[in-house]
Coordinates of C-alpha atoms and ligand atoms in Angstrom, one line a residue:
X1 CA 57.1 153.1 138.7
X2 CA 60.1 152.2 141.3
X3 CA 63.9 152.1 141.1
X4 CA 63.0 148.3 141.6
X5 CA 61.5 147.7 138.1
X6 CA 64.4 149.8 136.5
X7 CA 67.0 147.6 138.1
X8 CA 64.7 144.0 137.2
X9 CA 64.9 145.6 133.4
X10 CA 68.2 145.9 133.4
X11 CA 70.2 142.5 135.2
X12 CA 66.6 140.3 135.1
X13 CA 68.5 137.1 136.4
X14 CA 70.8 137.9 139.1
X15 CA 71.1 136.6 142.7
X16 CA 70.3 138.9 145.9
X17 CA 74.1 140.4 146.9
X18 CA 73.3 138.6 150.3
X19 CA 74.3 135.4 148.6
X20 CA 77.8 136.3 147.2
X21 CA 77.7 137.8 151.1
X22 CA 77.5 134.7 153.1
X23 CA 78.9 132.3 150.1
X24 CA 82.3 134.6 150.7
X25 CA 82.2 135.2 154.7
X26 CA 85.0 137.2 156.6
X27 CA 88.0 134.9 157.0
X28 CA 88.2 133.3 159.7
X29 CA 92.5 134.1 160.5
X30 CA 94.6 134.9 162.9
X31 CA 94.4 138.2 164.6
X32 CA 96.7 140.9 162.1
X33 CA 96.6 138.2 159.5
X34 CA 97.2 140.3 156.3
X35 CA 95.4 139.0 153.4
X36 CA 96.5 140.5 149.8
X37 CA 96.5 139.9 146.0
X38 CA 98.3 140.6 143.2
X39 CA 95.9 141.5 140.9
X40 CA 97.7 141.2 137.1
X41 CA 96.3 142.1 133.8
X42 CA 96.9 138.3 131.3
X43 CA 99.4 140.9 129.2
X44 CA 102.0 138.2 129.8
X45 CA 105.1 140.2 130.6
X46 CA 105.4 140.5 133.9
X47 CA 107.6 143.8 135.0
X48 CA 110.6 143.8 138.0
X49 CA 107.9 146.0 139.7
X50 CA 105.1 143.3 139.9
X51 CA 108.0 140.6 141.3
X52 CA 108.7 143.7 144.0
X53 CA 104.8 144.0 144.8
X54 CA 104.2 140.1 145.4
X55 CA 108.2 139.9 147.2
X56 CA 107.1 141.7 150.0
X57 CA 102.6 140.7 149.6
X58 CA 104.1 136.5 150.4
X59 CA 107.3 138.8 153.0
X60 CA 104.1 140.3 154.9
X61 CA 101.3 136.8 154.4
X62 CA 103.9 134.6 155.1
X63 CA 105.1 137.0 158.6
X64 CA 101.1 137.4 159.7
X65 CA 99.9 133.6 159.0
X66 CA 97.9 135.6 156.2
X67 CA 96.5 134.9 152.5
X68 CA 98.2 135.6 149.5
X69 CA 96.0 135.4 146.4
X70 CA 96.7 135.7 142.7
X71 CA 94.0 137.7 140.6
X72 CA 92.8 138.6 137.3
X73 CA 92.5 141.1 136.0
X74 CA 91.2 140.9 132.2
X75 CA 88.3 143.1 132.2
X76 CA 90.2 144.6 129.0
X77 CA 90.0 141.5 127.0
X78 CA 91.5 143.7 123.7
X79 CA 95.5 143.5 126.0
X80 CA 95.0 140.0 126.4
X81 CA 97.6 137.0 125.3
X82 CA 97.6 133.5 125.3
X83 CA 98.3 131.8 128.5
X84 CA 98.8 134.7 129.7
X85 CA 98.3 134.0 133.5
X86 CA 100.0 130.4 133.0
X87 CA 102.9 133.2 131.9
X88 CA 102.7 134.8 135.2
X89 CA 101.7 132.1 137.3
X90 CA 105.6 130.6 136.0
X91 CA 107.6 134.3 136.4
X92 CA 106.5 134.4 140.1
X93 CA 107.4 130.4 140.8
X94 CA 110.3 131.0 138.8
X95 CA 111.2 133.7 141.9
X96 CA 109.8 131.3 144.8
X97 CA 107.1 132.3 144.8
X98 CA 103.6 130.9 145.5
X99 CA 99.9 132.0 145.7
X100 CA 97.9 130.9 148.2
X101 CA 94.8 130.9 146.4
X102 CA 94.2 131.8 142.8
X103 CA 94.3 131.3 139.2
X104 CA 97.2 128.4 138.6
X105 CA 96.9 128.5 134.6
X106 CA 94.2 130.3 132.0
X107 CA 91.6 128.3 133.7
X108 CA 92.3 125.7 137.3
X109 CA 92.8 127.7 140.2
X110 CA 91.9 127.3 144.2
X111 CA 90.8 128.8 146.8
X112 CA 87.3 129.5 148.2
X113 CA 86.7 133.2 147.3
X114 CA 87.2 132.7 143.6
X115 CA 86.4 132.8 140.3
X116 CA 89.7 134.4 140.7
X117 CA 89.4 135.6 136.8
X118 CA 87.3 138.8 136.4
X119 CA 85.4 137.8 133.3
X120 CA 84.6 135.0 135.3
X121 CA 82.7 137.0 137.7
X122 CA 80.2 139.2 135.9
X123 CA 77.0 138.1 137.2
X124 CA 79.1 138.9 140.4
X125 CA 79.6 142.6 139.3
X126 CA 76.1 142.3 137.6
X127 CA 74.2 142.1 141.2
X128 CA 76.2 144.3 143.5
X129 CA 75.1 147.1 140.5
X130 CA 71.9 146.5 140.6
X131 CA 71.7 146.5 143.6
X132 CA 72.9 150.6 143.4
X133 CA 70.3 150.8 140.7
X134 CA 67.6 149.9 143.3
X135 CA 69.6 152.1 146.4
X136 CA 69.5 154.7 143.5
X137 CA 72.7 155.1 143.4
X138 CA 73.8 153.2 139.9
X139 CA 71.5 154.7 137.0
X140 CA 71.9 153.5 133.1
X141 CA 73.3 156.0 131.1
X142 CA 72.2 156.6 127.4
X143 CA 75.2 159.4 126.5
X144 CA 77.2 158.3 123.1
X145 CA 80.1 158.8 122.5
X146 CA 80.2 162.0 119.7
X147 CA 77.5 163.3 123.1
X148 CA 80.4 162.2 125.5
X149 CA 83.3 164.1 122.9
X150 CA 81.5 167.1 122.4
X151 CA 80.9 167.5 126.4
X152 CA 84.7 167.4 126.7
X153 CA 85.1 170.3 124.3
X154 CA 83.0 172.0 125.6
X155 CA 84.8 171.4 129.0
X156 CA 87.9 171.9 127.1
X157 CA 87.1 175.7 126.3
X158 CA 85.8 176.6 129.5
X159 CA 89.0 175.4 130.7
X160 CA 87.5 173.0 133.5
X161 CA 87.3 169.7 135.4
X162 CA 86.8 167.2 132.4
X163 CA 84.0 164.4 133.4
X164 CA 81.2 163.2 133.6
X165 CA 80.0 164.9 137.1
X166 CA 77.3 167.6 138.5
X167 CA 75.8 169.4 135.7
X168 CA 77.7 167.3 133.4
X169 CA 76.3 164.2 133.6
X170 CA 73.0 164.7 132.5
X171 CA 71.3 161.1 132.0
X172 CA 71.6 161.5 136.0
X173 CA 68.6 162.8 137.0
X174 CA 66.4 161.0 134.3
X175 CA 64.0 160.1 135.4
X176 CA 62.6 156.7 135.6
X177 CA 59.5 156.6 133.5
X178 CA 62.2 157.8 130.2
X179 CA 65.3 155.2 131.1
X180 CA 62.4 152.4 131.0
X181 CA 61.5 153.1 127.8
X182 CA 64.6 154.1 126.5
X183 CA 66.1 150.6 127.3
X184 CA 62.7 149.1 126.1
X185 CA 63.2 150.4 122.9
X186 CA 66.6 149.0 122.5
X187 CA 69.4 152.2 122.8
X188 CA 72.8 151.3 123.8
X189 CA 73.4 152.4 127.6
X190 CA 76.2 151.4 130.4
X191 CA 75.6 151.6 134.4
X192 CA 77.6 154.8 136.2
X193 CA 77.3 154.7 139.7
X194 CA 75.3 158.0 141.0
X195 CA 78.5 159.6 143.7
X196 CA 77.2 162.0 146.7
X197 CA 80.5 163.8 147.0
X198 CA 81.2 167.0 146.5
X199 CA 84.6 168.4 144.8
X200 CA 84.8 171.7 147.3
X201 CA 84.8 169.3 150.1
X202 CA 88.0 167.7 151.7
X203 CA 88.5 164.0 152.7
X204 CA 91.6 162.4 155.0
X205 CA 92.9 159.5 153.8
X206 CA 95.5 157.6 155.9
X207 CA 97.8 155.2 153.4
X208 CA 99.7 152.8 155.9
X209 CA 102.7 153.7 153.1
X210 CA 102.1 157.4 153.0
X211 CA 100.6 158.3 155.4
X212 CA 97.6 161.4 155.5
X213 CA 96.6 162.8 152.5
X214 CA 93.9 165.6 151.7
X215 CA 91.8 164.9 148.2
X216 CA 88.7 166.7 147.2
X217 CA 86.6 164.6 147.2
X218 CA 85.0 162.2 144.5
X219 CA 82.5 163.3 142.4
X220 CA 82.3 161.6 139.3
X221 CA 80.1 159.5 138.4
X222 CA 82.1 156.6 136.7
X223 CA 81.0 153.5 134.7
X224 CA 80.7 151.4 136.7
X225 CA 79.4 148.3 133.8
X226 CA 80.6 148.2 130.2
X227 CA 78.2 148.0 127.0
X228 CA 80.1 145.1 127.3
X229 CA 79.0 143.6 130.4
X230 CA 81.8 143.9 132.3
X231 CA 83.3 145.9 134.8
X232 CA 85.6 148.9 135.2
X233 CA 88.3 148.3 137.5
X234 CA 87.8 150.8 140.4
X235 CA 84.0 149.3 140.7
X236 CA 85.6 145.0 140.2
X237 CA 88.2 146.9 142.7
X238 CA 85.6 147.2 145.3
X239 CA 83.3 144.7 145.3
X240 CA 86.5 141.8 144.6
X241 CA 88.3 143.2 147.5
X242 CA 85.6 143.5 149.4
X243 CA 84.1 139.7 148.3
X244 CA 88.7 138.1 148.6
X245 CA 87.6 139.7 151.8
X246 CA 91.1 141.6 151.3
X247 CA 92.6 143.4 154.6
X248 CA 95.4 145.3 152.3
X249 CA 95.9 146.9 149.1
X250 CA 99.4 147.0 148.1
X251 CA 99.6 148.8 144.3
X252 CA 101.4 151.2 142.9
X253 CA 100.8 154.6 143.0
X254 CA 99.9 155.2 140.2
X255 CA 95.9 154.6 141.8
X256 CA 96.5 157.1 144.4
X257 CA 94.6 159.5 142.8
X258 CA 91.6 156.8 143.1
X259 CA 91.5 156.8 146.6
X260 CA 88.5 159.5 147.1
X261 CA 86.5 157.6 144.1
X262 CA 86.8 153.8 145.9
X263 CA 86.3 155.3 149.4
X264 CA 83.0 155.9 147.9
X265 CA 82.2 152.9 146.3
X266 CA 83.6 151.2 149.6
X267 CA 81.2 153.1 151.3
X268 CA 77.8 153.5 148.9
X269 CA 78.3 149.1 149.1
X270 CA 77.9 149.3 152.3
X271 CA 82.1 147.6 152.5
X272 CA 84.4 148.0 155.7
X273 CA 87.6 149.3 153.4
X274 CA 90.9 147.8 153.1
X275 CA 94.1 149.7 154.5
X276 CA 95.4 151.4 151.2
X277 CA 99.5 150.9 151.1
X278 CA 100.8 152.8 148.3
X279 CA 104.1 151.9 147.6
X280 CA 106.3 154.2 144.5
X281 CA 107.4 152.8 141.3
X282 CA 110.8 151.6 140.7
X283 CA 113.0 154.4 139.5
X284 CA 116.2 154.5 137.5
X285 CA 118.9 157.7 137.3
X286 CA 119.8 158.4 133.7
X287 CA 122.0 161.7 133.3
X288 CA 121.3 162.7 136.5
X289 CA 118.0 162.6 136.4
X290 CA 115.5 160.1 137.9
X291 CA 112.4 157.9 136.4
X292 CA 110.8 155.2 136.0
X293 CA 112.1 152.3 135.0
X294 CA 110.7 151.4 131.6
X295 CA 110.1 148.7 129.4
X296 CA 110.7 149.5 127.0
X297 CA 114.4 151.8 127.7
X298 CA 115.6 149.6 130.0
X299 CA 115.8 145.5 130.2
X300 CA 115.9 145.1 133.9
X301 CA 112.4 146.2 133.8
X302 CA 111.1 142.7 132.5
X303 CA 111.5 139.2 134.1
X304 CA 113.5 137.4 131.7
X305 CA 116.3 139.8 131.7
X306 CA 117.3 137.9 134.6
X307 CA 116.5 134.6 133.3
X308 CA 118.7 135.4 130.4
X309 CA 121.9 136.4 132.7
X310 CA 121.0 133.5 135.1
X311 CA 120.7 135.9 138.0
X312 CA 119.7 133.8 140.9
X313 CA 115.7 134.0 141.5
X314 CA 117.5 134.4 146.2
X315 CA 119.0 137.5 144.7
X316 CA 116.5 139.1 142.9
X317 CA 114.3 138.9 146.3
X318 CA 116.4 140.2 147.9
X319 CA 117.6 142.9 146.3
X320 CA 114.0 143.5 145.1
X321 CA 113.8 142.7 149.6
X322 CA 116.5 144.9 150.4
X323 CA 114.6 148.5 147.6
X324 CA 111.2 147.6 149.2
X325 CA 112.4 148.6 152.6
X326 CA 115.0 150.9 153.6
X327 CA 115.9 148.9 156.7
X328 CA 116.8 145.8 155.3
X329 CA 120.3 146.4 154.5
X330 CA 121.2 146.9 158.5
X331 CA 119.5 143.9 159.6
X332 CA 121.4 141.6 156.8
X333 CA 125.1 143.6 157.5
X334 CA 123.5 142.2 161.4
X335 CA 122.5 139.2 160.4
X336 CA 124.2 137.8 157.4
X337 CA 123.5 133.9 158.1
X338 CA 119.5 134.3 158.5
X339 CA 117.3 133.2 155.1
X340 CA 115.7 136.7 153.9
X341 CA 112.2 135.0 155.7
X342 CA 113.5 136.2 159.0
X343 CA 113.5 139.2 158.4
X344 CA 110.1 141.3 159.2
X345 CA 109.3 143.7 156.6
X346 CA 107.2 146.9 157.6
X347 CA 105.5 148.6 154.8
X348 CA 105.5 152.3 156.5
X349 CA 109.3 151.3 155.8
X350 CA 108.3 151.5 152.2
X351 CA 109.6 154.9 150.8
X352 CA 107.5 157.1 149.6
X353 CA 109.6 159.0 146.6
X354 CA 110.6 156.0 144.6
X355 CA 114.0 153.3 145.6
X356 CA 116.4 153.5 142.6
X357 CA 117.4 150.1 140.6
X358 CA 121.0 149.6 140.8
X359 CA 122.4 147.4 138.9
X360 CA 125.6 146.8 140.3
X361 CA 124.2 146.2 143.8
X362 CA 122.0 143.7 142.8
X363 CA 125.1 142.0 141.5
X364 CA 126.7 142.8 144.8
X365 CA 123.7 140.8 146.6
X366 CA 124.1 138.4 143.9
X367 CA 127.9 138.0 144.3
X368 CA 127.2 137.5 148.3
X369 CA 124.4 135.1 148.4
X370 CA 126.2 132.9 145.5
X371 CA 129.3 132.2 147.9
X372 CA 127.3 131.1 150.2
X373 CA 126.3 128.3 147.9
X374 CA 127.9 125.1 148.2
X375 CA 130.2 124.1 144.6
X376 CA 127.2 121.6 143.6
X377 CA 124.6 124.5 144.1
X378 CA 126.5 125.9 141.6
X379 CA 126.8 123.2 139.5
X380 CA 123.3 122.0 139.8
X381 CA 122.6 125.6 139.1
X382 CA 124.3 126.9 136.8
X383 CA 123.9 123.8 134.6
X384 CA 120.3 124.1 134.8
X385 CA 120.5 127.8 133.1
X386 CA 123.0 126.3 130.7
X387 CA 120.2 124.3 129.4
X388 CA 118.4 127.2 128.7
X389 CA 120.9 129.3 127.4
X390 CA 124.3 128.4 126.5
X391 CA 124.9 124.6 124.8
X392 CA 129.5 125.4 125.2
X393 CA 128.4 125.5 128.9
X394 CA 126.7 122.5 129.6
X395 CA 129.1 120.7 127.5
X396 CA 131.6 121.1 129.4
X397 CA 130.3 121.5 132.5
X398 CA 128.4 117.9 131.4
X399 CA 131.2 116.4 130.1
X400 CA 133.1 115.5 134.3
X401 CA 130.5 116.7 136.5
X402 CA 132.7 115.9 139.3
X403 CA 136.0 117.8 138.1
X404 CA 133.2 120.9 137.4
X405 CA 132.1 120.3 141.4
X406 CA 135.9 120.6 142.1
X407 CA 136.5 123.3 139.6
X408 CA 133.7 125.4 141.7
X409 CA 135.0 124.4 144.9
X410 CA 138.0 126.6 144.5
X411 CA 138.4 128.7 148.3
X412 CA 134.6 127.7 149.0
X413 CA 133.5 126.3 151.7
X414 CA 135.6 126.7 155.0
X415 CA 138.4 129.3 154.0
X416 CA 136.2 132.0 153.2
X417 CA 134.6 132.2 150.6
X418 CA 135.3 133.6 146.8
X419 CA 132.6 136.4 146.0
X420 CA 133.4 135.9 142.3
X421 CA 130.2 135.4 140.8
X422 CA 127.2 136.9 140.9
X423 CA 125.7 135.3 137.4
X424 CA 125.5 132.3 135.8
X425 CA 126.4 133.7 132.2
X426 CA 129.6 135.2 134.1
X427 CA 130.9 131.6 134.9
X428 CA 131.8 129.8 131.7
X429 CA 134.4 132.4 131.4
X430 CA 135.7 132.4 134.5
X431 CA 136.0 129.0 133.8
X432 CA 136.9 128.0 130.8
X433 CA 141.7 127.7 131.7
X434 CA 140.1 124.8 133.6
X435 CA 139.6 122.7 130.6
X436 CA 142.9 121.8 127.9
X437 CA 140.8 122.6 125.3
X438 CA 139.3 125.9 126.4
X439 CA 142.2 126.3 126.9
X440 CA 144.1 125.4 124.0
X441 CA 141.5 127.8 122.1
X442 CA 142.1 130.6 124.0
X443 CA 144.2 133.1 121.6
X444 CA 143.6 136.2 124.0
X445 CA 146.7 138.2 124.4
X446 CA 148.5 137.4 127.7
X447 CA 151.3 138.4 129.8
X448 CA 153.7 137.2 132.6
X449 CA 154.0 141.1 134.1
X450 CA 157.0 142.1 135.5
X451 CA 159.4 138.9 134.0
X452 CA 158.8 138.9 130.5
X453 CA 162.5 138.0 129.7
X454 CA 161.5 133.8 127.0
X455 CA 164.5 132.1 128.9
X456 CA 164.1 133.2 132.3
X457 CA 160.6 132.3 132.0
X458 CA 161.2 128.5 130.7
X459 CA 164.3 128.4 133.4
X460 CA 161.3 129.4 136.2
X461 CA 159.1 126.7 134.6
X462 CA 161.2 124.0 134.3
X463 CA 163.0 124.3 137.9
X464 CA 159.9 124.4 139.4
X465 CA 158.8 121.2 137.8
X466 CA 162.1 119.3 138.3
X467 CA 163.0 120.2 142.1
X468 CA 160.1 122.0 143.5
X469 CA 156.5 121.3 143.2
X470 CA 155.3 117.8 144.5
X471 CA 151.3 117.2 144.8
X472 CA 151.8 115.4 148.0
X473 CA 152.7 118.8 149.4
X474 CA 149.8 121.0 152.0
X475 CA 149.7 124.5 151.1
X476 CA 152.2 125.7 153.2
X477 CA 155.0 123.8 152.1
X478 CA 153.7 124.3 148.3
X479 CA 154.2 128.4 148.8
X480 CA 157.5 128.2 150.8
X481 CA 159.2 125.9 147.6
X482 CA 157.8 128.9 145.7
X483 CA 159.7 131.1 147.5
X484 CA 162.4 128.0 148.0
X485 CA 162.5 128.4 144.1
X486 CA 162.8 132.4 144.2
X487 CA 165.7 133.0 146.4
X488 CA 167.6 129.8 144.4
X489 CA 166.8 132.3 140.9
X490 CA 167.8 135.8 143.4
X491 CA 164.2 136.9 143.5
X492 CA 163.4 137.8 147.2
X493 CA 161.6 135.4 149.2
X494 CA 159.0 138.3 150.7
X495 CA 157.7 141.5 148.8
X496 CA 158.5 143.5 151.9
X497 CA 162.4 142.5 152.3
X498 CA 162.2 143.4 148.1
X499 CA 160.8 147.2 149.6
X500 CA 163.6 147.9 151.2
X501 CA 166.7 146.8 148.9
X502 CA 165.1 146.9 145.5
X503 CA 168.1 146.7 143.8
X504 CA 169.3 143.3 145.4
X505 CA 167.1 141.5 143.2
X506 CA 165.8 140.2 140.3
X507 CA 162.0 140.6 141.8
X508 CA 160.5 139.4 144.0
X509 CA 158.2 135.8 145.0
X510 CA 155.6 137.2 143.7
X511 CA 156.8 137.9 139.8
X512 CA 157.1 134.0 140.2
X513 CA 154.2 132.9 141.3
X514 CA 152.4 135.1 137.8
X515 CA 154.5 132.7 136.0
X516 CA 153.7 129.6 137.2
X517 CA 149.6 131.8 137.2
X518 CA 149.9 132.9 134.0
X519 CA 151.9 129.8 132.4
X520 CA 149.1 127.6 133.7
X521 CA 146.0 129.8 132.8
X522 CA 146.8 132.4 130.9
X523 CA 145.1 135.0 133.3
X524 CA 147.3 137.1 135.3
X525 CA 144.2 137.0 137.7
X526 CA 142.8 133.2 138.9
X527 CA 141.6 132.6 142.5
X528 CA 144.1 130.8 144.7
X529 CA 146.5 129.1 142.1
X530 CA 147.1 126.1 145.0
X531 CA 144.0 124.5 144.8
X532 CA 144.4 125.5 140.5
X533 CA 147.6 123.4 140.6
X534 CA 145.7 120.7 142.7
X535 CA 143.0 119.7 140.3
X536 CA 144.7 120.5 137.2
X537 CA 147.7 117.5 138.6
X538 CA 151.2 116.9 137.5
X539 CA 150.6 115.6 133.8
X540 CA 148.1 118.5 132.7
X541 CA 150.9 121.1 135.0
X542 CA 153.7 119.5 132.3
X543 CA 151.6 119.9 129.2
X544 CA 150.9 123.6 130.0
X545 CA 155.0 124.6 130.8
X546 CA 156.5 122.5 127.8
X547 CA 154.6 125.3 125.2
X548 CA 157.2 127.6 127.0
X549 CA 160.7 125.3 125.7
Ligands
LIG601 N1 95.3 145.5 137.4 C1 95.7 146.4 138.6 C2 97.5 147.1 137.7 O1 97.9 145.7 137.3 C3 95.8 145.9 139.5 C4 95.5 147.3 140.2 C5 95.7 146.8 141.6 O2 96.3 146.4 142.7 O3 94.0 147.2 142.0 O4 97.2 147.7 137.7

């Protein structure tokens, strides 16, 4: 009896691997093209680290005319949720990233290298497992869970490495005829890889991000096909990345320790190994200590956070690029107006220790990005957000579109644009006073700052409206008039003048404009007062000022 017979008994109806080798030929791509993949499990949760990976993958594949594919790793079917795949596709799409190949929803896919869902690739894995059995590099293992547990306890009590290797690999050398007999008797089994590695021998591996790493060889006879007929992660990784002709495996460094095993699998299967690029996870700093950003502790680990807060996807992507590549920041400084797609991403410039996620920095990036938007875009994007998350804001924006756009247009355009909006959830508060009903409803305390005397305030407002305000004035004339008003009431025209001689004045022009600003908005800090007055208009200004009569 020979290995062929054993292999046929275990996998009677599978194709020859040559079938798959020619079905999925080498890709015909330009020199240097990167083919890579995003390979999540369909658990429904998309982690910000996953988005970072997609941002990087997309940048690298775009800049090399390569291919980015979405492979769904659903061999652990216990962890799946309904619509898990669509949720992943949609979440990533919301960040402006689409895949060239792979799953597009629960059942459909695009591309010539599929199926792209591992649970649909069973026959392919079995063909390669059969090939390994025929080569004598895989075998059926009949160890029961109890037997394995007993072995583990023994190893622990002897203080040696746990696992199925060397002399512990009980079924590794079972004579073929015994194996065949057991299978025919219906004994349950799984299929294991037969490793030829030795723990006391070292290999040196070059990781594109981490550089050279020395490892002991793999000597574990890992499970490759489980009792349910599906492959384990390791085996599926080798078969899929080979057949999908992936050139770069870019993944989180939790997989680094699997490199020796993966190298042995690739080699034994006769596959060319891809380039491995292991990046460090995103970190959070807490009480001076660094730790991995966590789904449980950090709201910003989940992509839903960014949607709920209304942080534009472009800002999140740019921020992730920023923490992804140490040289991005200086590139951005030198090229403030270029699209991010022109930045040349280099894997070798990724952090090996882990980049720290800093929300303040993220919001800063976001402010910058929003400051470049037109008022129309701010209107459209914030309205879209409001429709989902803030009915009151939605109503304010929809009641008079042109007016809302004018409000967003304050200090935008030719002048240096304002950088005060970081997220759509900030917007309502920052524009409330431009809407009469909201202005009226606002019961927050406010102060006129330096000038506290009621009569003085009344006089300032009255004089301004009666003698100085003219809606036709340009900004210069408008400001000169406020200075005239200041002077007429014994305030200095210039702050400098006041500072040189404080006893000679009641205050300065700034105090006067604060009174106008606060009466008009109930706020001491607002964008440009001239523009606000232009938009609010004389009638409404009179009404607001009348309250102080
Ligand atoms: N399914 C694996 C994970 O989500 C993929 C790892 C890889 O990219 O190879 O961690």
